[in-house]
Amino acid sequence: MSPLRHTALIAAFLLATPASAAGLLGTSGAVSTSAFCQQYRCELNEQWGRTWTYRLRVAGSQLLEVERESSEPSSRITAVSLHSANEDVNADLDRSTFAAVQQMAMGFVSNTGRLDPCYALDGSNYRVLATSPDERTARIYCDWDPAYTRFVIEADRNYLTRTAPSAVTLTGGPTKLNVWSFRSCKSAVGVNTYLQSGQAARCDLVIETKGAQSAVVRAEFQYEIEYVQNGQYVKKLLPEKELWLPGRTPGALDPRVTQQGRTVTANISLAVKSVLGRQVTSLNTIAKLTFANGAVKTAYEPLLVR
């Protein structure tokens, strides 16, 4: 299908969608059966932790990434993003596809302006395209790494908290991990929501549990690094593991775990060396928690590296 015909079909699709149609952001709705995925023929490429990645099989080199509050498919959507391969940039196609992504996520298309400046980013910062276009959405922004330019729609944390499931829903059944995310990273240059390359930081991974409440008696941490070198994308699981046990005095770089009710906070030491010719895009944490009642649960959480 030619790009022009494809763009025309998308425009017709958007016009045919009621302006009041509810979006999927902040809901537990299914992406794979959405009108967007029917139009773009989404194919699940990978599901890891709380992230689902779909290949769009219509035209171009694009991926759709959906983040949920947990690894359960029924958990709420916290972010939706379009990834456009830098080796096959088509600005017109990206613009029309991202408009369709917004329609799916928010129920409408926000006035984000031109996307062209996003391709000129160098990976050290990001560009905000819209702020709080509705009560569910914190912002729409773009960022860049050597492999992809990303166009991201991010849910508002206050909205998610205000509309969270009731306590009755959270207390029944076996112990499970409900939602988790990195809240902050503190380094010598300040406090951020991402990890800065070349700067050591201590980052808080906050995990909320549901089901039977139980104390954490063991926590094991392993890490995975994603980077681009010589034009090649690499995802590598690092062999080293870190262990936390209650009552053990931690060293300066050791993980620390605290718990208040259903909230478990893992404070971990993270750093990425700056290496010439290599651009690290993400440092992912695999946290394996063992509870006093015997439950063993794992949280996988990516952390953006700039």
PDB file of C-alpha atoms in Angstrom:
ATOM      1  CA  MET A   1       0.000   0.000   0.000  1.00  0.00           C
ATOM      2  CA  SER A   2       1.405   3.430  -0.932  1.00  0.00           C
ATOM      3  CA  PRO A   3       2.046   5.957   1.882  1.00  0.00           C
ATOM      4  CA  LEU A   4      -0.440   8.418   0.310  1.00  0.00           C
ATOM      5  CA  ARG A   5      -3.231   5.862   0.159  1.00  0.00           C
ATOM      6  CA  HIS A   6      -2.368   4.703   3.675  1.00  0.00           C
ATOM      7  CA  THR A   7      -2.556   8.288   5.010  1.00  0.00           C
ATOM      8  CA  ALA A   8      -5.900   8.815   3.293  1.00  0.00           C
ATOM      9  CA  LEU A   9      -7.298   5.681   4.896  1.00  0.00           C
ATOM     10  CA  ILE A  10      -6.159   6.833   8.332  1.00  0.00           C
ATOM     11  CA  ALA A  11      -7.775  10.228   7.833  1.00  0.00           C
ATOM     12  CA  ALA A  12     -11.029   8.495   6.928  1.00  0.00           C
ATOM     13  CA  PHE A  13     -10.685   6.273   9.987  1.00  0.00           C
ATOM     14  CA  LEU A  14     -10.267   9.304  12.288  1.00  0.00           C
ATOM     15  CA  LEU A  15     -13.202  11.149  10.761  1.00  0.00           C
ATOM     16  CA  ALA A  16     -15.395   8.090  11.188  1.00  0.00           C
ATOM     17  CA  THR A  17     -14.545   7.842  14.899  1.00  0.00           C
ATOM     18  CA  PRO A  18     -16.961   9.707  17.199  1.00  0.00           C
ATOM     19  CA  ALA A  19     -15.278  12.664  18.901  1.00  0.00           C
ATOM     20  CA  SER A  20     -16.670  11.515  22.244  1.00  0.00           C
ATOM     21  CA  ALA A  21     -15.192   8.010  21.989  1.00  0.00           C
ATOM     22  CA  ALA A  22     -13.397   7.117  25.227  1.00  0.00           C
ATOM     23  CA  GLY A  23      -9.695   6.377  24.983  1.00  0.00           C
ATOM     24  CA  LEU A  24      -7.868   3.448  26.572  1.00  0.00           C
ATOM     25  CA  LEU A  25      -5.346   5.461  28.631  1.00  0.00           C
ATOM     26  CA  GLY A  26      -5.953   4.926  32.349  1.00  0.00           C
ATOM     27  CA  THR A  27      -8.276   1.978  31.706  1.00  0.00           C
ATOM     28  CA  SER A  28      -7.837  -1.795  31.629  1.00  0.00           C
ATOM     29  CA  GLY A  29      -9.066  -1.935  28.039  1.00  0.00           C
ATOM     30  CA  ALA A  30      -7.669  -4.375  25.465  1.00  0.00           C
ATOM     31  CA  VAL A  31      -5.388  -2.805  22.861  1.00  0.00           C
ATOM     32  CA  SER A  32      -5.183  -5.814  20.543  1.00  0.00           C
ATOM     33  CA  THR A  33      -8.922  -5.697  19.772  1.00  0.00           C
ATOM     34  CA  SER A  34      -9.099  -1.906  19.396  1.00  0.00           C
ATOM     35  CA  ALA A  35     -10.115  -0.200  16.161  1.00  0.00           C
ATOM     36  CA  PHE A  36      -6.520   1.035  15.880  1.00  0.00           C
ATOM     37  CA  CYS A  37      -5.067  -2.473  15.947  1.00  0.00           C
ATOM     38  CA  GLN A  38      -7.645  -3.706  13.474  1.00  0.00           C
ATOM     39  CA  GLN A  39      -6.648  -0.863  11.143  1.00  0.00           C
ATOM     40  CA  TYR A  40      -2.884  -1.282  11.631  1.00  0.00           C
ATOM     41  CA  ARG A  41      -2.865  -5.081  12.018  1.00  0.00           C
ATOM     42  CA  CYS A  42      -1.021  -5.104  15.350  1.00  0.00           C
ATOM     43  CA  GLU A  43       1.086  -8.193  16.022  1.00  0.00           C
ATOM     44  CA  LEU A  44       2.418  -8.814  19.543  1.00  0.00           C
ATOM     45  CA  ASN A  45       6.196  -8.700  19.271  1.00  0.00           C
ATOM     46  CA  GLU A  46       7.162  -8.973  22.944  1.00  0.00           C
ATOM     47  CA  GLN A  47       5.675  -8.831  26.440  1.00  0.00           C
ATOM     48  CA  TRP A  48       8.123  -8.312  29.258  1.00  0.00           C
ATOM     49  CA  GLY A  49       7.174  -7.120  32.723  1.00  0.00           C
ATOM     50  CA  ARG A  50       4.471  -4.496  32.375  1.00  0.00           C
ATOM     51  CA  THR A  51       5.321  -3.562  28.781  1.00  0.00           C
ATOM     52  CA  TRP A  52       3.645  -4.919  25.628  1.00  0.00           C
ATOM     53  CA  THR A  53       5.268  -4.190  22.249  1.00  0.00           C
ATOM     54  CA  TYR A  54       3.332  -4.609  19.002  1.00  0.00           C
ATOM     55  CA  ARG A  55       4.624  -4.558  15.435  1.00  0.00           C
ATOM     56  CA  LEU A  56       2.425  -2.545  13.060  1.00  0.00           C
ATOM     57  CA  ARG A  57       2.163  -4.537   9.845  1.00  0.00           C
ATOM     58  CA  VAL A  58       0.498  -1.956   7.592  1.00  0.00           C
ATOM     59  CA  ALA A  59       3.351   0.250   6.377  1.00  0.00           C
ATOM     60  CA  GLY A  60       6.662   1.701   7.493  1.00  0.00           C
ATOM     61  CA  SER A  61       8.937   0.578  10.334  1.00  0.00           C
ATOM     62  CA  GLN A  62       6.902   1.362  13.431  1.00  0.00           C
ATOM     63  CA  LEU A  63       6.198  -0.237  16.808  1.00  0.00           C
ATOM     64  CA  LEU A  64       3.426   0.414  19.319  1.00  0.00           C
ATOM     65  CA  GLU A  65       4.417   0.127  22.976  1.00  0.00           C
ATOM     66  CA  VAL A  66       1.865  -0.099  25.785  1.00  0.00           C
ATOM     67  CA  GLU A  67       2.780   0.137  29.465  1.00  0.00           C
ATOM     68  CA  ARG A  68       0.395  -1.055  32.158  1.00  0.00           C
ATOM     69  CA  GLU A  69       0.455  -0.754  35.941  1.00  0.00           C
ATOM     70  CA  SER A  70       1.566  -4.369  36.296  1.00  0.00           C
ATOM     71  CA  SER A  71       2.312  -7.484  34.262  1.00  0.00           C
ATOM     72  CA  GLU A  72      -1.367  -8.483  34.380  1.00  0.00           C
ATOM     73  CA  PRO A  73      -3.137  -7.809  31.057  1.00  0.00           C
ATOM     74  CA  SER A  74      -6.164  -6.526  32.992  1.00  0.00           C
ATOM     75  CA  SER A  75      -4.188  -3.772  34.766  1.00  0.00           C
ATOM     76  CA  ARG A  76      -4.607  -0.160  33.704  1.00  0.00           C
ATOM     77  CA  ILE A  77      -2.667   1.469  30.859  1.00  0.00           C
ATOM     78  CA  THR A  78      -0.173   4.106  32.060  1.00  0.00           C
ATOM     79  CA  ALA A  79       1.524   5.037  28.773  1.00  0.00           C
ATOM     80  CA  VAL A  80       1.155   4.474  25.035  1.00  0.00           C
ATOM     81  CA  SER A  81       3.944   5.265  22.576  1.00  0.00           C
ATOM     82  CA  LEU A  82       4.741   5.034  18.884  1.00  0.00           C
ATOM     83  CA  HIS A  83       8.323   4.054  18.001  1.00  0.00           C
ATOM     84  CA  SER A  84       9.525   5.067  14.545  1.00  0.00           C
ATOM     85  CA  ALA A  85      12.737   3.469  13.229  1.00  0.00           C
ATOM     86  CA  ASN A  86      15.358   6.133  12.490  1.00  0.00           C
ATOM     87  CA  GLU A  87      16.694   4.162   9.520  1.00  0.00           C
ATOM     88  CA  ASP A  88      13.335   4.466   7.740  1.00  0.00           C
ATOM     89  CA  VAL A  89      11.921   7.876   8.712  1.00  0.00           C
ATOM     90  CA  ASN A  90       8.656   8.923   7.077  1.00  0.00           C
ATOM     91  CA  ALA A  91       7.419  12.080   8.808  1.00  0.00           C
ATOM     92  CA  ASP A  92       4.031  12.085   7.055  1.00  0.00           C
ATOM     93  CA  LEU A  93       3.406   8.470   8.027  1.00  0.00           C
ATOM     94  CA  ASP A  94       4.506   9.117  11.617  1.00  0.00           C
ATOM     95  CA  ARG A  95       2.168  12.107  11.862  1.00  0.00           C
ATOM     96  CA  SER A  96      -0.876  10.188  10.632  1.00  0.00           C
ATOM     97  CA  THR A  97      -0.065   7.081  12.691  1.00  0.00           C
ATOM     98  CA  PHE A  98       0.529   9.080  15.871  1.00  0.00           C
ATOM     99  CA  ALA A  99      -2.780  10.860  15.343  1.00  0.00           C
ATOM    100  CA  ALA A 100      -4.439   7.436  15.254  1.00  0.00           C
ATOM    101  CA  VAL A 101      -2.501   6.398  18.393  1.00  0.00           C
ATOM    102  CA  GLN A 102      -3.806   9.504  20.192  1.00  0.00           C
ATOM    103  CA  GLN A 103      -7.345   8.698  19.093  1.00  0.00           C
ATOM    104  CA  MET A 104      -6.985   5.203  20.561  1.00  0.00           C
ATOM    105  CA  ALA A 105      -5.337   6.365  23.789  1.00  0.00           C
ATOM    106  CA  MET A 106      -7.272   9.557  24.577  1.00  0.00           C
ATOM    107  CA  GLY A 107     -10.356   9.441  22.381  1.00  0.00           C
ATOM    108  CA  PHE A 108      -9.282  12.567  20.495  1.00  0.00           C
ATOM    109  CA  VAL A 109      -6.291  14.067  18.665  1.00  0.00           C
ATOM    110  CA  SER A 110      -4.421  16.779  20.574  1.00  0.00           C
ATOM    111  CA  ASN A 111      -2.838  19.821  18.930  1.00  0.00           C
ATOM    112  CA  THR A 112       0.807  18.732  19.260  1.00  0.00           C
ATOM    113  CA  GLY A 113       2.197  20.815  16.402  1.00  0.00           C
ATOM    114  CA  ARG A 114       4.742  19.482  13.934  1.00  0.00           C
ATOM    115  CA  LEU A 115       6.732  16.360  14.816  1.00  0.00           C
ATOM    116  CA  ASP A 116       9.781  17.257  12.698  1.00  0.00           C
ATOM    117  CA  PRO A 117      11.813  18.752  15.615  1.00  0.00           C
ATOM    118  CA  CYS A 118      11.646  15.354  17.349  1.00  0.00           C
ATOM    119  CA  TYR A 119      13.959  13.834  14.737  1.00  0.00           C
ATOM    120  CA  ALA A 120      16.636  16.444  15.536  1.00  0.00           C
ATOM    121  CA  LEU A 121      16.949  15.491  19.231  1.00  0.00           C
ATOM    122  CA  ASP A 122      20.312  14.054  20.289  1.00  0.00           C
ATOM    123  CA  GLY A 123      19.145  11.697  23.034  1.00  0.00           C
ATOM    124  CA  SER A 124      20.162  13.960  25.924  1.00  0.00           C
ATOM    125  CA  ASN A 125      16.730  15.559  26.322  1.00  0.00           C
ATOM    126  CA  TYR A 126      13.134  15.319  25.191  1.00  0.00           C
ATOM    127  CA  ARG A 127      10.546  17.647  23.662  1.00  0.00           C
ATOM    128  CA  VAL A 128       7.123  18.251  25.229  1.00  0.00           C
ATOM    129  CA  LEU A 129       4.408  18.354  22.567  1.00  0.00           C
ATOM    130  CA  ALA A 130       1.388  18.957  24.831  1.00  0.00           C
ATOM    131  CA  THR A 131       0.772  19.305  28.571  1.00  0.00           C
ATOM    132  CA  SER A 132      -2.404  18.007  30.275  1.00  0.00           C
ATOM    133  CA  PRO A 133      -4.600  17.824  27.154  1.00  0.00           C
ATOM    134  CA  ASP A 134      -7.261  16.204  29.389  1.00  0.00           C
ATOM    135  CA  GLU A 135      -7.604  15.067  33.011  1.00  0.00           C
ATOM    136  CA  ARG A 136      -6.249  11.579  32.303  1.00  0.00           C
ATOM    137  CA  THR A 137      -3.137  12.674  30.417  1.00  0.00           C
ATOM    138  CA  ALA A 138      -0.061  14.252  32.033  1.00  0.00           C
ATOM    139  CA  ARG A 139       1.760  15.066  28.816  1.00  0.00           C
ATOM    140  CA  ILE A 140       2.598  14.099  25.267  1.00  0.00           C
ATOM    141  CA  TYR A 141       6.297  14.199  24.407  1.00  0.00           C
ATOM    142  CA  CYS A 142       8.941  12.802  22.077  1.00  0.00           C
ATOM    143  CA  ASP A 143      12.483  11.591  22.629  1.00  0.00           C
ATOM    144  CA  TRP A 144      15.183   9.969  20.528  1.00  0.00           C
ATOM    145  CA  ASP A 145      17.785   7.223  20.648  1.00  0.00           C
ATOM    146  CA  PRO A 146      19.974   5.870  17.819  1.00  0.00           C
ATOM    147  CA  ALA A 147      17.404   3.205  16.950  1.00  0.00           C
ATOM    148  CA  TYR A 148      14.006   4.899  17.359  1.00  0.00           C
ATOM    149  CA  THR A 149      12.257   8.239  17.705  1.00  0.00           C
ATOM    150  CA  ARG A 150       9.482   7.803  20.293  1.00  0.00           C
ATOM    151  CA  PHE A 151       6.202   9.690  20.537  1.00  0.00           C
ATOM    152  CA  VAL A 152       4.768   9.121  24.017  1.00  0.00           C
ATOM    153  CA  ILE A 153       1.372   9.685  25.676  1.00  0.00           C
ATOM    154  CA  GLU A 154       1.709   9.485  29.460  1.00  0.00           C
ATOM    155  CA  ALA A 155      -1.131   9.057  31.964  1.00  0.00           C
ATOM    156  CA  ASP A 156      -1.535  11.526  34.824  1.00  0.00           C
ATOM    157  CA  ARG A 157      -0.385   9.954  38.113  1.00  0.00           C
ATOM    158  CA  ASN A 158      -2.933  11.923  40.169  1.00  0.00           C
ATOM    159  CA  TYR A 159      -5.759  10.677  37.955  1.00  0.00           C
ATOM    160  CA  LEU A 160      -4.565   7.078  38.327  1.00  0.00           C
ATOM    161  CA  THR A 161      -4.406   7.474  42.114  1.00  0.00           C
ATOM    162  CA  ARG A 162      -7.837   9.095  42.306  1.00  0.00           C
ATOM    163  CA  THR A 163      -9.460   6.353  40.218  1.00  0.00           C
ATOM    164  CA  ALA A 164      -7.512   3.400  41.683  1.00  0.00           C
ATOM    165  CA  PRO A 165      -9.418   0.158  42.466  1.00  0.00           C
ATOM    166  CA  SER A 166     -11.132   0.054  45.853  1.00  0.00           C
ATOM    167  CA  ALA A 167      -9.490  -1.545  48.881  1.00  0.00           C
ATOM    168  CA  VAL A 168     -11.942  -4.446  48.668  1.00  0.00           C
ATOM    169  CA  THR A 169     -10.449  -5.378  45.303  1.00  0.00           C
ATOM    170  CA  LEU A 170      -6.918  -5.247  46.691  1.00  0.00           C
ATOM    171  CA  THR A 171      -7.368  -7.403  49.804  1.00  0.00           C
ATOM    172  CA  GLY A 172      -8.789 -10.645  48.404  1.00  0.00           C
ATOM    173  CA  GLY A 173      -6.809 -13.615  47.100  1.00  0.00           C
ATOM    174  CA  PRO A 174      -3.112 -14.562  47.246  1.00  0.00           C
ATOM    175  CA  THR A 175      -0.259 -12.063  47.507  1.00  0.00           C
ATOM    176  CA  LYS A 176       0.498 -10.402  44.158  1.00  0.00           C
ATOM    177  CA  LEU A 177       2.305  -7.331  42.893  1.00  0.00           C
ATOM    178  CA  ASN A 178      -0.261  -4.746  41.846  1.00  0.00           C
ATOM    179  CA  VAL A 179       1.587  -1.732  40.395  1.00  0.00           C
ATOM    180  CA  TRP A 180       5.204  -0.591  40.379  1.00  0.00           C
ATOM    181  CA  SER A 181       7.403   2.147  38.939  1.00  0.00           C
ATOM    182  CA  PHE A 182      10.589   4.114  39.493  1.00  0.00           C
ATOM    183  CA  ARG A 183       9.611   7.287  41.353  1.00  0.00           C
ATOM    184  CA  SER A 184      12.931   9.130  41.574  1.00  0.00           C
ATOM    185  CA  CYS A 185      16.700   8.873  41.102  1.00  0.00           C
ATOM    186  CA  LYS A 186      18.946  11.009  43.311  1.00  0.00           C
ATOM    187  CA  SER A 187      22.473  11.783  42.112  1.00  0.00           C
ATOM    188  CA  ALA A 188      25.097  14.488  42.555  1.00  0.00           C
ATOM    189  CA  VAL A 189      23.377  16.567  39.856  1.00  0.00           C
ATOM    190  CA  GLY A 190      19.913  16.434  41.449  1.00  0.00           C
ATOM    191  CA  VAL A 191      16.724  14.371  41.487  1.00  0.00           C
ATOM    192  CA  ASN A 192      15.275  13.031  38.222  1.00  0.00           C
ATOM    193  CA  THR A 193      12.829  10.425  36.972  1.00  0.00           C
ATOM    194  CA  TYR A 194      15.554   8.966  34.731  1.00  0.00           C
ATOM    195  CA  LEU A 195      19.187   7.848  35.066  1.00  0.00           C
ATOM    196  CA  GLN A 196      21.861  10.167  33.705  1.00  0.00           C
ATOM    197  CA  SER A 197      24.718   8.429  31.917  1.00  0.00           C
ATOM    198  CA  GLY A 198      28.004   8.767  33.775  1.00  0.00           C
ATOM    199  CA  GLN A 199      26.307   9.684  37.070  1.00  0.00           C
ATOM    200  CA  ALA A 200      25.821   7.246  39.961  1.00  0.00           C
ATOM    201  CA  ALA A 201      22.370   7.487  41.542  1.00  0.00           C
ATOM    202  CA  ARG A 202      20.184   5.848  44.136  1.00  0.00           C
ATOM    203  CA  CYS A 203      16.744   5.165  42.702  1.00  0.00           C
ATOM    204  CA  ASP A 204      13.463   4.260  44.394  1.00  0.00           C
ATOM    205  CA  LEU A 205      11.495   1.410  42.825  1.00  0.00           C
ATOM    206  CA  VAL A 206       8.089   1.571  44.537  1.00  0.00           C
ATOM    207  CA  ILE A 207       5.944  -1.574  44.439  1.00  0.00           C
ATOM    208  CA  GLU A 208       2.326  -1.818  45.617  1.00  0.00           C
ATOM    209  CA  THR A 209       0.985  -5.272  46.480  1.00  0.00           C
ATOM    210  CA  LYS A 210      -2.529  -6.700  46.540  1.00  0.00           C
ATOM    211  CA  GLY A 211      -4.142  -9.823  47.956  1.00  0.00           C
ATOM    212  CA  ALA A 212      -3.009 -11.267  51.273  1.00  0.00           C
ATOM    213  CA  GLN A 213      -0.696  -8.793  53.012  1.00  0.00           C
ATOM    214  CA  SER A 214       2.696 -10.239  53.941  1.00  0.00           C
ATOM    215  CA  ALA A 215       6.178  -8.988  54.833  1.00  0.00           C
ATOM    216  CA  VAL A 216       9.083  -9.169  52.373  1.00  0.00           C
ATOM    217  CA  VAL A 217      11.743 -11.539  53.763  1.00  0.00           C
ATOM    218  CA  ARG A 218      14.110 -11.601  50.778  1.00  0.00           C
ATOM    219  CA  ALA A 219      14.727  -9.432  47.711  1.00  0.00           C
ATOM    220  CA  GLU A 220      16.978 -10.256  44.781  1.00  0.00           C
ATOM    221  CA  PHE A 221      17.899  -7.742  42.085  1.00  0.00           C
ATOM    222  CA  GLN A 222      19.315  -8.340  38.615  1.00  0.00           C
ATOM    223  CA  TYR A 223      19.812  -5.856  35.806  1.00  0.00           C
ATOM    224  CA  GLU A 224      19.486  -5.689  32.034  1.00  0.00           C
ATOM    225  CA  ILE A 225      21.046  -3.033  29.824  1.00  0.00           C
ATOM    226  CA  GLU A 226      19.824  -1.799  26.428  1.00  0.00           C
ATOM    227  CA  TYR A 227      22.147   0.148  24.147  1.00  0.00           C
ATOM    228  CA  VAL A 228      23.002   0.957  20.539  1.00  0.00           C
ATOM    229  CA  GLN A 229      26.586   0.472  19.310  1.00  0.00           C
ATOM    230  CA  ASN A 230      27.826   0.640  15.716  1.00  0.00           C
ATOM    231  CA  GLY A 231      24.220   0.956  14.610  1.00  0.00           C
ATOM    232  CA  GLN A 232      23.230  -2.303  16.319  1.00  0.00           C
ATOM    233  CA  TYR A 233      20.630  -2.535  19.087  1.00  0.00           C
ATOM    234  CA  VAL A 234      21.696  -4.762  22.004  1.00  0.00           C
ATOM    235  CA  LYS A 235      19.750  -6.000  25.043  1.00  0.00           C
ATOM    236  CA  LYS A 236      22.002  -7.777  27.555  1.00  0.00           C
ATOM    237  CA  LEU A 237      21.171  -9.438  30.869  1.00  0.00           C
ATOM    238  CA  LEU A 238      23.952  -8.745  33.365  1.00  0.00           C
ATOM    239  CA  PRO A 239      24.986 -11.864  35.319  1.00  0.00           C
ATOM    240  CA  GLU A 240      25.529 -10.207  38.708  1.00  0.00           C
ATOM    241  CA  LYS A 241      22.759 -10.328  41.305  1.00  0.00           C
ATOM    242  CA  GLU A 242      22.273  -8.264  44.459  1.00  0.00           C
ATOM    243  CA  LEU A 243      20.617  -9.648  47.574  1.00  0.00           C
ATOM    244  CA  TRP A 244      18.726  -7.923  50.389  1.00  0.00           C
ATOM    245  CA  LEU A 245      17.832  -9.698  53.633  1.00  0.00           C
ATOM    246  CA  PRO A 246      16.139  -8.127  56.680  1.00  0.00           C
ATOM    247  CA  GLY A 247      18.500  -7.453  59.560  1.00  0.00           C
ATOM    248  CA  ARG A 248      21.621  -7.412  57.385  1.00  0.00           C
ATOM    249  CA  THR A 249      23.561  -4.126  57.475  1.00  0.00           C
ATOM    250  CA  PRO A 250      23.839  -2.924  53.856  1.00  0.00           C
ATOM    251  CA  GLY A 251      27.026  -1.548  52.324  1.00  0.00           C
ATOM    252  CA  ALA A 252      27.173   1.829  50.593  1.00  0.00           C
ATOM    253  CA  LEU A 253      26.120   0.385  47.209  1.00  0.00           C
ATOM    254  CA  ASP A 254      23.843  -2.404  48.469  1.00  0.00           C
ATOM    255  CA  PRO A 255      20.060  -2.363  47.941  1.00  0.00           C
ATOM    256  CA  ARG A 256      17.806  -1.281  50.800  1.00  0.00           C
ATOM    257  CA  VAL A 257      14.204  -2.416  51.139  1.00  0.00           C
ATOM    258  CA  THR A 258      11.530  -0.848  53.343  1.00  0.00           C
ATOM    259  CA  GLN A 259       7.856  -1.714  53.665  1.00  0.00           C
ATOM    260  CA  GLN A 260       4.829   0.184  54.910  1.00  0.00           C
ATOM    261  CA  GLY A 261       1.696  -1.916  54.655  1.00  0.00           C
ATOM    262  CA  ARG A 262       1.237  -2.772  50.984  1.00  0.00           C
ATOM    263  CA  THR A 263       3.963  -0.411  49.771  1.00  0.00           C
ATOM    264  CA  VAL A 264       7.432  -1.891  49.240  1.00  0.00           C
ATOM    265  CA  THR A 265      10.232   0.552  48.383  1.00  0.00           C
ATOM    266  CA  ALA A 266      13.488  -0.782  46.959  1.00  0.00           C
ATOM    267  CA  ASN A 267      16.246   1.835  47.068  1.00  0.00           C
ATOM    268  CA  ILE A 268      18.956   0.623  44.691  1.00  0.00           C
ATOM    269  CA  SER A 269      22.287   1.985  43.493  1.00  0.00           C
ATOM    270  CA  LEU A 270      22.477   2.373  39.695  1.00  0.00           C
ATOM    271  CA  ALA A 271      25.070   3.747  37.308  1.00  0.00           C
ATOM    272  CA  VAL A 272      25.887   3.564  33.599  1.00  0.00           C
ATOM    273  CA  LYS A 273      29.382   4.336  32.328  1.00  0.00           C
ATOM    274  CA  SER A 274      29.755   6.671  29.371  1.00  0.00           C
ATOM    275  CA  VAL A 275      31.496   4.670  26.631  1.00  0.00           C
ATOM    276  CA  LEU A 276      32.568   6.247  23.340  1.00  0.00           C
ATOM    277  CA  GLY A 277      30.439   4.945  20.462  1.00  0.00           C
ATOM    278  CA  ARG A 278      27.838   3.344  22.726  1.00  0.00           C
ATOM    279  CA  GLN A 279      24.524   4.962  23.639  1.00  0.00           C
ATOM    280  CA  VAL A 280      22.711   3.315  26.534  1.00  0.00           C
ATOM    281  CA  THR A 281      18.952   3.838  26.276  1.00  0.00           C
ATOM    282  CA  SER A 282      17.585   1.861  29.230  1.00  0.00           C
ATOM    283  CA  LEU A 283      18.696   0.095  32.399  1.00  0.00           C
ATOM    284  CA  ASN A 284      16.079  -2.450  33.427  1.00  0.00           C
ATOM    285  CA  THR A 285      15.649  -3.846  36.934  1.00  0.00           C
ATOM    286  CA  ILE A 286      14.352  -7.346  37.687  1.00  0.00           C
ATOM    287  CA  ALA A 287      13.241  -7.411  41.338  1.00  0.00           C
ATOM    288  CA  LYS A 288      12.355 -10.833  42.761  1.00  0.00           C
ATOM    289  CA  LEU A 289      10.533 -10.537  46.100  1.00  0.00           C
ATOM    290  CA  THR A 290       9.938 -13.390  48.541  1.00  0.00           C
ATOM    291  CA  PHE A 291       7.190 -12.877  51.127  1.00  0.00           C
ATOM    292  CA  ALA A 292       6.798 -14.402  54.598  1.00  0.00           C
ATOM    293  CA  ASN A 293       3.766 -16.409  53.440  1.00  0.00           C
ATOM    294  CA  GLY A 294       5.863 -18.149  50.760  1.00  0.00           C
ATOM    295  CA  ALA A 295       4.743 -16.084  47.761  1.00  0.00           C
ATOM    296  CA  VAL A 296       7.510 -15.223  45.271  1.00  0.00           C
ATOM    297  CA  LYS A 297       6.772 -12.423  42.795  1.00  0.00           C
ATOM    298  CA  THR A 298       8.855 -10.579  40.193  1.00  0.00           C
ATOM    299  CA  ALA A 299       8.698  -6.972  38.996  1.00  0.00           C
ATOM    300  CA  TYR A 300      10.449  -5.937  35.765  1.00  0.00           C
ATOM    301  CA  GLU A 301      10.864  -2.194  35.329  1.00  0.00           C
ATOM    302  CA  PRO A 302      12.794  -0.245  32.665  1.00  0.00           C
ATOM    303  CA  LEU A 303      14.526   3.012  33.606  1.00  0.00           C
ATOM    304  CA  LEU A 304      15.265   5.545  30.891  1.00  0.00           C
ATOM    305  CA  VAL A 305      18.933   6.528  30.520  1.00  0.00           C
ATOM    306  CA  ARG A 306      19.834   9.937  29.085  1.00  0.00           C
TER     307      ARG A 306
END
